[in-house]
mmCIF file of C-alpha atoms in Angstrom:
data_model
loop_
_atom_site.group_PDB
_atom_site.id
_atom_site.type_symbol
_atom_site.label_atom_id
_atom_site.label_comp_id
_atom_site.label_asym_id
_atom_site.label_seq_id
_atom_site.Cartn_x
_atom_site.Cartn_y
_atom_site.Cartn_z
ATOM 1 C CA MET U 1 6.430 -3.742 35.989
ATOM 2 C CA ALA U 2 3.068 -1.999 36.055
ATOM 3 C CA GLY U 3 3.278 1.451 37.584
ATOM 4 C CA GLN U 4 6.934 1.970 36.735
ATOM 5 C CA PRO U 5 7.873 4.868 34.429
ATOM 6 C CA HIS U 6 8.020 3.927 30.775
ATOM 7 C CA ARG U 7 11.095 4.495 28.697
ATOM 8 C CA THR U 8 10.812 7.298 26.151
ATOM 9 C CA ARG U 9 13.408 6.645 23.512
ATOM 10 C CA ASP U 10 14.705 8.494 20.458
ATOM 11 C CA LEU U 11 14.684 5.586 18.040
ATOM 12 C CA THR U 12 16.095 7.455 15.057
ATOM 13 C CA ASP U 13 19.316 5.424 15.363
ATOM 14 C CA PRO U 14 18.105 1.902 16.173
ATOM 15 C CA ILE U 15 21.411 0.233 15.353
ATOM 16 C CA THR U 16 23.277 1.873 18.237
ATOM 17 C CA ARG U 17 20.385 1.800 20.684
ATOM 18 C CA ALA U 18 19.060 -1.703 20.107
ATOM 19 C CA PRO U 19 20.253 -4.788 21.989
ATOM 20 C CA PRO U 20 22.679 -7.014 20.089
ATOM 21 C CA ILE U 21 21.313 -9.738 17.857
ATOM 22 C CA THR U 22 21.520 -13.040 19.707
ATOM 23 C CA ARG U 23 19.338 -15.274 17.512
ATOM 24 C CA LEU U 24 18.242 -15.637 13.934
ATOM 25 C CA LEU U 25 14.920 -14.461 12.587
ATOM 26 C CA ILE U 26 11.687 -16.398 12.601
ATOM 27 C CA GLY U 27 11.834 -18.935 9.824
ATOM 28 C CA GLU U 28 15.522 -19.673 10.404
ATOM 29 C CA VAL U 29 15.758 -20.869 14.004
ATOM 30 C CA ASP U 30 14.091 -23.146 16.506
ATOM 31 C CA MET U 31 11.874 -20.559 18.140
ATOM 32 C CA THR U 32 11.378 -22.762 21.189
ATOM 33 C CA ALA U 33 14.908 -21.832 22.243
ATOM 34 C CA PRO U 34 15.154 -18.812 24.591
ATOM 35 C CA SER U 35 16.189 -15.629 22.806
ATOM 36 C CA GLY U 36 16.826 -11.979 23.571
ATOM 37 C CA ARG U 37 15.079 -10.934 20.364
ATOM 38 C CA ALA U 38 11.713 -9.520 21.315
ATOM 39 C CA ILE U 39 8.344 -9.682 19.649
ATOM 40 C CA VAL U 40 7.202 -6.066 19.297
ATOM 41 C CA VAL U 41 3.533 -5.096 19.423
ATOM 42 C CA GLY U 42 2.126 -1.620 18.825
ATOM 43 C CA VAL U 43 -0.737 -0.569 21.106
ATOM 44 C CA ASP U 44 -2.990 2.485 21.100
ATOM 45 C CA GLY U 45 -5.717 1.519 23.553
ATOM 46 C CA SER U 46 -8.105 0.243 20.882
ATOM 47 C CA PRO U 47 -9.765 -3.201 21.012
ATOM 48 C CA ASP U 48 -7.876 -4.133 17.834
ATOM 49 C CA ALA U 49 -4.539 -3.341 19.452
ATOM 50 C CA HIS U 50 -5.624 -5.244 22.549
ATOM 51 C CA ARG U 51 -6.253 -8.371 20.457
ATOM 52 C CA ALA U 52 -2.922 -7.894 18.713
ATOM 53 C CA ALA U 53 -1.138 -7.645 22.067
ATOM 54 C CA ALA U 54 -2.738 -10.869 23.287
ATOM 55 C CA TRP U 55 -1.786 -12.672 20.062
ATOM 56 C CA ALA U 56 1.785 -11.380 20.259
ATOM 57 C CA ALA U 57 2.022 -12.333 23.940
ATOM 58 C CA ALA U 58 0.860 -15.878 23.201
ATOM 59 C CA LEU U 59 3.529 -16.252 20.513
ATOM 60 C CA ALA U 60 6.205 -14.710 22.728
ATOM 61 C CA SER U 61 5.238 -17.049 25.551
ATOM 62 C CA ARG U 62 5.449 -20.122 23.326
ATOM 63 C CA THR U 63 8.818 -19.072 21.893
ATOM 64 C CA ARG U 64 10.169 -17.843 25.235
ATOM 65 C CA ALA U 65 10.953 -14.478 23.676
ATOM 66 C CA PRO U 66 10.527 -11.103 25.425
ATOM 67 C CA LEU U 67 7.434 -9.070 24.583
ATOM 68 C CA ARG U 68 8.008 -5.399 23.880
ATOM 69 C CA VAL U 69 4.846 -3.291 24.066
ATOM 70 C CA VAL U 70 5.237 0.011 22.200
ATOM 71 C CA HIS U 71 3.045 3.100 22.078
ATOM 72 C CA ALA U 72 3.898 5.846 19.579
ATOM 73 C CA LEU U 73 3.176 9.437 20.562
ATOM 74 C CA PRO U 74 1.269 11.427 17.919
ATOM 75 C CA GLU U 75 4.009 14.020 17.430
ATOM 76 C CA PRO U 76 7.621 13.400 16.468
ATOM 77 C CA LEU U 77 8.835 15.069 19.673
ATOM 78 C CA TYR U 78 12.497 14.550 18.878
ATOM 79 C CA LEU U 79 12.129 16.957 15.919
ATOM 80 C CA MET U 80 10.500 19.783 17.891
ATOM 81 C CA THR U 81 12.435 22.865 18.947
ATOM 82 C CA ASP U 82 12.666 23.866 22.590
ATOM 83 C CA VAL U 83 10.270 26.756 21.931
ATOM 84 C CA ALA U 84 7.732 24.425 20.330
ATOM 85 C CA VAL U 85 8.027 21.979 23.197
ATOM 86 C CA MET U 86 7.406 24.782 25.711
ATOM 87 C CA GLY U 87 4.422 26.059 23.748
ATOM 88 C CA GLN U 88 2.836 22.647 23.481
ATOM 89 C CA GLY U 89 3.838 21.477 26.930
ATOM 90 C CA PRO U 90 0.303 20.775 28.240
ATOM 91 C CA ALA U 91 -0.691 18.851 25.105
ATOM 92 C CA ILE U 92 2.512 16.848 25.179
ATOM 93 C CA ALA U 93 1.959 16.011 28.832
ATOM 94 C CA ARG U 94 -1.562 14.786 28.056
ATOM 95 C CA HIS U 95 -0.329 12.598 25.214
ATOM 96 C CA ARG U 96 2.360 11.139 27.442
ATOM 97 C CA ALA U 97 -0.129 10.451 30.219
ATOM 98 C CA VAL U 98 -2.475 8.700 27.804
ATOM 99 C CA GLY U 99 0.397 6.703 26.342
ATOM 100 C CA GLU U 100 1.625 5.619 29.761
ATOM 101 C CA LYS U 101 -1.882 4.510 30.707
ATOM 102 C CA VAL U 102 -2.218 2.515 27.484
ATOM 103 C CA LEU U 103 1.112 0.805 28.142
ATOM 104 C CA ASP U 104 0.263 0.110 31.783
ATOM 105 C CA GLU U 105 -3.060 -1.487 30.917
ATOM 106 C CA ALA U 106 -1.670 -3.611 28.095
ATOM 107 C CA SER U 107 1.446 -4.774 29.935
ATOM 108 C CA THR U 108 -0.435 -5.513 33.156
ATOM 109 C CA GLU U 109 -2.969 -7.727 31.384
ATOM 110 C CA MET U 110 -0.300 -9.574 29.401
ATOM 111 C CA ARG U 111 1.611 -10.313 32.612
ATOM 112 C CA LEU U 112 -1.559 -11.600 34.252
ATOM 113 C CA ARG U 113 -2.390 -13.849 31.307
ATOM 114 C CA PHE U 114 1.191 -15.035 30.788
ATOM 115 C CA PRO U 115 2.945 -14.830 34.178
ATOM 116 C CA GLU U 116 6.222 -16.239 32.873
ATOM 117 C CA LEU U 117 6.456 -13.686 30.065
ATOM 118 C CA ASP U 118 9.202 -11.069 30.081
ATOM 119 C CA VAL U 119 7.317 -7.853 29.240
ATOM 120 C CA HIS U 120 8.879 -4.456 28.494
ATOM 121 C CA THR U 121 7.185 -1.191 27.563
ATOM 122 C CA ASP U 122 8.328 1.770 25.492
ATOM 123 C CA LEU U 123 6.765 5.177 24.921
ATOM 124 C CA VAL U 124 8.302 6.386 21.662
ATOM 125 C CA PRO U 125 7.980 9.398 19.372
ATOM 126 C CA GLY U 126 5.757 8.930 16.308
ATOM 127 C CA PRO U 127 4.743 8.642 13.518
ATOM 128 C CA THR U 128 3.583 5.055 13.969
ATOM 129 C CA ALA U 129 5.313 3.238 11.099
ATOM 130 C CA PRO U 130 8.826 4.679 11.599
ATOM 131 C CA ALA U 131 8.484 4.237 15.366
ATOM 132 C CA LEU U 132 7.534 0.562 15.068
ATOM 133 C CA ALA U 133 10.204 -0.044 12.429
ATOM 134 C CA ALA U 134 12.863 1.404 14.723
ATOM 135 C CA ALA U 135 11.546 -0.479 17.728
ATOM 136 C CA GLY U 136 11.600 -3.668 15.699
ATOM 137 C CA ALA U 137 15.055 -3.156 14.177
ATOM 138 C CA THR U 138 16.344 -6.314 15.853
ATOM 139 C CA ALA U 139 13.004 -7.923 16.702
ATOM 140 C CA ARG U 140 11.712 -11.352 15.701
ATOM 141 C CA MET U 141 8.431 -9.844 14.572
ATOM 142 C CA ILE U 142 6.300 -6.701 14.705
ATOM 143 C CA VAL U 143 2.595 -7.174 15.459
ATOM 144 C CA LEU U 144 -0.111 -4.540 15.089
ATOM 145 C CA GLY U 145 -3.883 -4.414 15.204
ATOM 146 C CA ALA U 146 -6.075 -3.470 12.288
ATOM 147 C CA GLY U 147 -7.054 -0.226 13.997
ATOM 148 C CA ILE U 148 -3.606 1.328 14.430
ATOM 149 C CA PRO U 149 -3.439 4.319 14.622
ATOM 150 C CA SER U 150 -6.497 4.861 16.785
ATOM 151 C CA GLY U 151 -9.574 6.253 15.071
ATOM 152 C CA VAL U 152 -8.306 5.870 11.524
ATOM 153 C CA GLY U 153 -9.344 2.300 10.773
ATOM 154 C CA ALA U 154 -8.169 -0.756 8.917
ATOM 155 C CA SER U 155 -6.840 1.182 5.939
ATOM 156 C CA ALA U 156 -4.315 2.878 8.218
ATOM 157 C CA ALA U 157 -3.171 -0.481 9.512
ATOM 158 C CA GLY U 158 -2.824 -1.642 5.938
ATOM 159 C CA SER U 159 -0.659 1.325 4.937
ATOM 160 C CA THR U 160 1.401 1.015 8.119
ATOM 161 C CA ALA U 161 1.944 -2.690 7.503
ATOM 162 C CA ILE U 162 2.913 -2.068 3.880
ATOM 163 C CA GLU U 163 5.431 0.595 4.905
ATOM 164 C CA LEU U 164 6.857 -1.704 7.575
ATOM 165 C CA ALA U 165 7.053 -4.589 5.104
ATOM 166 C CA ARG U 166 8.939 -2.434 2.614
ATOM 167 C CA HIS U 167 11.426 -0.952 5.051
ATOM 168 C CA GLY U 168 11.388 -3.163 8.138
ATOM 169 C CA THR U 169 13.903 -5.843 9.015
ATOM 170 C CA CYS U 170 11.545 -8.501 10.371
ATOM 171 C CA PRO U 171 8.166 -10.089 9.565
ATOM 172 C CA ILE U 172 5.032 -7.983 10.115
ATOM 173 C CA THR U 173 1.799 -9.517 11.420
ATOM 174 C CA VAL U 174 -1.498 -7.635 11.270
ATOM 175 C CA CYS U 175 -4.309 -8.940 13.485
ATOM 176 C CA ARG U 176 -7.603 -8.264 11.776
ATOM 177 C CA GLN U 177 -10.724 -7.112 13.625
ATOM 178 C CA GLN U 178 -12.274 -10.568 13.329
ATOM 179 C CA SER U 179 -9.326 -12.181 15.107
ATOM 180 C CA GLU U 180 -10.743 -13.090 18.506
ATOM 181 C CA THR U 181 -8.702 -16.157 19.418
ATOM 182 C CA LEU U 182 -5.112 -16.902 20.302
ATOM 183 C CA PRO U 183 -2.845 -19.206 18.254
ATOM 184 C CA ASP U 184 -4.142 -22.770 18.283
ATOM 185 C CA ARG U 185 -4.284 -25.883 16.078
ATOM 186 C CA ARG U 186 -6.235 -24.438 13.169
ATOM 187 C CA PRO U 187 -4.467 -24.457 9.767
ATOM 188 C CA VAL U 188 -1.815 -21.978 8.687
ATOM 189 C CA VAL U 189 -2.199 -20.847 5.069
ATOM 190 C CA VAL U 190 0.911 -19.839 3.150
ATOM 191 C CA GLY U 191 0.729 -18.254 -0.289
ATOM 192 C CA ILE U 192 3.511 -19.384 -2.606
ATOM 193 C CA ASP U 193 4.583 -17.897 -5.911
ATOM 194 C CA ASP U 194 7.758 -18.590 -7.894
ATOM 195 C CA GLY U 195 9.692 -15.681 -6.370
ATOM 196 C CA ASP U 196 12.410 -15.469 -3.722
ATOM 197 C CA SER U 197 10.093 -14.158 -1.006
ATOM 198 C CA SER U 198 8.201 -17.439 -0.866
ATOM 199 C CA ALA U 199 11.109 -19.233 0.821
ATOM 200 C CA ALA U 200 10.907 -16.960 3.850
ATOM 201 C CA ALA U 201 7.132 -17.176 3.991
ATOM 202 C CA VAL U 202 7.165 -20.986 3.780
ATOM 203 C CA PHE U 203 9.678 -21.391 6.595
ATOM 204 C CA SER U 204 7.754 -18.968 8.814
ATOM 205 C CA ALA U 205 4.460 -20.756 8.154
ATOM 206 C CA PHE U 206 5.893 -24.191 8.942
ATOM 207 C CA GLU U 207 7.703 -22.920 12.008
ATOM 208 C CA PHE U 208 4.528 -21.362 13.380
ATOM 209 C CA ALA U 209 2.569 -24.524 12.612
ATOM 210 C CA HIS U 210 5.222 -26.625 14.334
ATOM 211 C CA LEU U 211 5.044 -24.458 17.453
ATOM 212 C CA PHE U 212 1.284 -24.831 17.791
ATOM 213 C CA GLU U 213 0.906 -28.357 16.341
ATOM 214 C CA ALA U 214 -1.131 -27.058 13.419
ATOM 215 C CA PRO U 215 -1.332 -28.171 9.775
ATOM 216 C CA VAL U 216 -0.221 -26.075 6.807
ATOM 217 C CA ILE U 217 -2.149 -25.314 3.622
ATOM 218 C CA ALA U 218 0.361 -24.431 0.907
ATOM 219 C CA ALA U 219 -1.516 -22.473 -1.764
ATOM 220 C CA HIS U 220 -0.115 -21.701 -5.206
ATOM 221 C CA ALA U 221 -2.170 -19.779 -7.773
ATOM 222 C CA TRP U 222 -1.339 -19.713 -11.461
ATOM 223 C CA SER U 223 -2.803 -18.213 -14.584
ATOM 224 C CA PRO U 224 -3.230 -20.041 -17.895
ATOM 225 C CA ARG U 225 -2.672 -16.682 -19.578
ATOM 226 C CA HIS U 226 0.972 -16.716 -18.423
ATOM 227 C CA ALA U 227 1.896 -20.355 -18.647
ATOM 228 C CA ALA U 228 4.303 -20.179 -21.606
ATOM 229 C CA GLY U 229 7.203 -18.342 -20.004
ATOM 230 C CA ASN U 230 5.950 -14.807 -19.419
ATOM 231 C CA VAL U 231 4.222 -14.550 -22.783
ATOM 232 C CA THR U 232 0.580 -13.605 -22.522
ATOM 233 C CA ILE U 233 -1.697 -15.940 -24.464
ATOM 234 C CA PRO U 234 -5.508 -15.917 -24.534
ATOM 235 C CA PHE U 235 -5.952 -19.562 -23.486
ATOM 236 C CA LEU U 236 -4.235 -22.913 -23.407
ATOM 237 C CA VAL U 237 -5.155 -25.886 -25.576
ATOM 238 C CA ASP U 238 -3.381 -28.342 -23.263
ATOM 239 C CA ARG U 239 -3.933 -27.191 -19.702
ATOM 240 C CA ASP U 240 -2.654 -30.330 -17.980
ATOM 241 C CA ALA U 241 1.001 -29.748 -18.866
ATOM 242 C CA PRO U 242 1.364 -26.269 -17.315
ATOM 243 C CA GLU U 243 -0.707 -27.321 -14.309
ATOM 244 C CA GLU U 244 1.694 -30.179 -13.681
ATOM 245 C CA SER U 245 4.548 -27.697 -13.944
ATOM 246 C CA GLU U 246 2.890 -25.497 -11.325
ATOM 247 C CA HIS U 247 2.638 -28.486 -8.983
ATOM 248 C CA ASP U 248 6.387 -28.896 -9.449
ATOM 249 C CA VAL U 249 6.912 -25.247 -8.492
ATOM 250 C CA LEU U 250 5.004 -25.754 -5.265
ATOM 251 C CA ALA U 251 6.739 -29.038 -4.479
ATOM 252 C CA ALA U 252 10.157 -27.455 -4.956
ATOM 253 C CA HIS U 253 9.341 -24.795 -2.356
ATOM 254 C CA LEU U 254 8.364 -27.462 0.158
ATOM 255 C CA VAL U 255 11.289 -29.883 -0.097
ATOM 256 C CA GLN U 256 13.586 -28.388 2.539
ATOM 257 C CA VAL U 257 10.870 -27.307 4.944
ATOM 258 C CA ARG U 258 9.252 -30.757 4.880
ATOM 259 C CA GLU U 259 12.589 -32.234 5.913
ATOM 260 C CA ARG U 260 12.992 -29.700 8.690
ATOM 261 C CA TYR U 261 9.447 -30.071 10.042
ATOM 262 C CA PRO U 262 8.420 -33.657 9.191
ATOM 263 C CA GLY U 263 5.663 -33.629 11.812
ATOM 264 C CA VAL U 264 3.735 -30.796 10.160
ATOM 265 C CA ALA U 265 0.854 -32.043 8.007
ATOM 266 C CA VAL U 266 0.671 -30.323 4.620
ATOM 267 C CA THR U 267 -2.153 -29.872 2.128
ATOM 268 C CA GLU U 268 -1.000 -28.691 -1.296
ATOM 269 C CA VAL U 269 -3.399 -26.542 -3.308
ATOM 270 C CA VAL U 270 -2.663 -25.520 -6.898
ATOM 271 C CA GLU U 271 -5.407 -23.690 -8.805
ATOM 272 C CA PRO U 272 -5.641 -21.451 -11.895
ATOM 273 C CA THR U 273 -7.078 -18.422 -10.129
ATOM 274 C CA ALA U 274 -6.109 -15.099 -8.602
ATOM 275 C CA PRO U 275 -3.649 -15.380 -5.645
ATOM 276 C CA ALA U 276 -5.767 -13.305 -3.250
ATOM 277 C CA ARG U 277 -8.912 -15.291 -4.058
ATOM 278 C CA LEU U 278 -7.174 -18.626 -3.551
ATOM 279 C CA ILE U 279 -5.683 -17.566 -0.214
ATOM 280 C CA LEU U 280 -8.939 -16.096 1.096
ATOM 281 C CA ASP U 281 -10.858 -19.208 0.117
ATOM 282 C CA ARG U 282 -8.490 -21.318 2.209
ATOM 283 C CA ALA U 283 -8.294 -18.792 5.073
ATOM 284 C CA THR U 284 -11.930 -19.151 6.138
ATOM 285 C CA ASP U 285 -11.121 -21.699 8.852
ATOM 286 C CA ALA U 286 -7.444 -20.800 9.265
ATOM 287 C CA GLN U 287 -5.671 -19.075 12.142
ATOM 288 C CA LEU U 288 -2.944 -17.330 10.128
ATOM 289 C CA VAL U 289 -2.092 -16.334 6.558
ATOM 290 C CA VAL U 290 1.572 -15.970 5.592
ATOM 291 C CA ILE U 291 2.696 -14.277 2.383
ATOM 292 C CA GLY U 292 5.900 -12.957 0.870
ATOM 293 C CA SER U 293 6.184 -9.250 0.247
ATOM 294 C CA GLN U 294 8.281 -9.121 -2.935
ATOM 295 C CA GLY U 295 6.747 -11.247 -5.632
ATOM 296 C CA HIS U 296 8.493 -12.038 -8.853
ATOM 297 C CA GLY U 297 7.541 -14.007 -11.933
ATOM 298 C CA ARG U 298 3.794 -14.288 -12.373
ATOM 299 C CA LEU U 299 2.984 -11.996 -9.460
ATOM 300 C CA ALA U 300 5.273 -9.408 -11.026
ATOM 301 C CA GLY U 301 6.037 -7.597 -7.790
ATOM 302 C CA ALA U 302 2.373 -6.931 -7.018
ATOM 303 C CA ILE U 303 2.513 -8.683 -3.658
ATOM 304 C CA LEU U 304 2.987 -5.294 -2.002
ATOM 305 C CA GLY U 305 0.135 -3.935 -4.063
ATOM 306 C CA SER U 306 -3.309 -5.302 -4.738
ATOM 307 C CA VAL U 307 -2.757 -8.807 -3.291
ATOM 308 C CA SER U 308 -1.394 -7.706 0.079
ATOM 309 C CA GLN U 309 -3.799 -4.820 0.448
ATOM 310 C CA HIS U 310 -6.764 -7.005 -0.423
ATOM 311 C CA LEU U 311 -5.678 -9.606 2.131
ATOM 312 C CA LEU U 312 -4.994 -6.959 4.774
ATOM 313 C CA HIS U 313 -8.538 -5.679 4.417
ATOM 314 C CA HIS U 314 -10.400 -8.958 3.987
ATOM 315 C CA SER U 315 -8.482 -11.757 5.666
ATOM 316 C CA PRO U 316 -10.575 -13.361 8.432
ATOM 317 C CA CYS U 317 -7.433 -14.096 10.461
ATOM 318 C CA PRO U 318 -4.045 -12.495 11.205
ATOM 319 C CA ILE U 319 -1.802 -12.039 8.187
ATOM 320 C CA MET U 320 1.995 -12.197 8.303
ATOM 321 C CA ILE U 321 4.003 -10.372 5.637
ATOM 322 C CA HIS U 322 7.497 -11.709 5.149
ATOM 323 C CA ARG U 323 10.177 -10.158 2.974
ATOM 324 C CA ALA U 324 12.738 -12.182 1.065
ATOM 325 C CA ARG U 325 15.604 -10.488 2.900
ATOM 326 C CA HIS U 326 14.131 -11.477 6.270
ATOM 327 C CA HIS U 327 15.216 -14.960 5.253
ATOM 328 C CA ALA U 328 18.347 -14.102 3.331
ATOM 329 C CA ASN U 329 19.949 -11.870 5.948
ATOM 330 C CA THR U 330 19.950 -14.498 8.686
#
């Protein structure tokens, strides 16, 4: 509750300190069922983090999951010697006081906006990415604002999200600065390539859309320069044949999820263009973009490179990054 002391935890060993897994990950379970697996949101007192907390709280409320609000201290206190701690005592106390205030303000507002929500707070040692990864070791999702850490800007959020996507064990959602609204019935855009990570992204997109009664735009980009296996050719004489093949790729990714969520309306988009451009074009009026983080085939593993970073910096709505193993490990 607001005003109570916040837990300061050494999260270097999340396996032994985290609560047991009681449900599967997003994309593999009916999220409307109650679950002990929290949605984790990082806060730093910035407006961006505030919007991220509200978005995470709305999702947690809809899924009846706990919300865990986390603030990372600027120093890795658990690595400091006793002498260093004594020498920096006043500074450490100030950082803790600021962190506790940030947590109090965020948790109090989320409880007011979502009275039924189970909210917990944690004051943890930094740096930000390892702290959030540890806090989210058994979480459904980690959410962060585009301004985390405070004062550094969107590029920091992008690098933090990329690090979390590479090493984390759950989906990562970054709420961009333009994201002013909570989840609603606007479309969910999912980018699909021919790699393993797309399966996890597709299930997450459809699950989210099902929860909020929203449609899905399934977007698949392809290049005529790579249509004959992986052999680069300057152009295609017959473009219809490979384009039909790309439609088959997209359809194959949607078979199971259509059966699981028959009530979700789907628009299929297949275009010979760059993946980031196709997704951004469809994201203009969307509420969420979902992508996989380990591309194969035509994306050649670049999904954690230029595509993701471009989307993290330019997407007009929150972007969820989903690794293949988030799906496979469930």
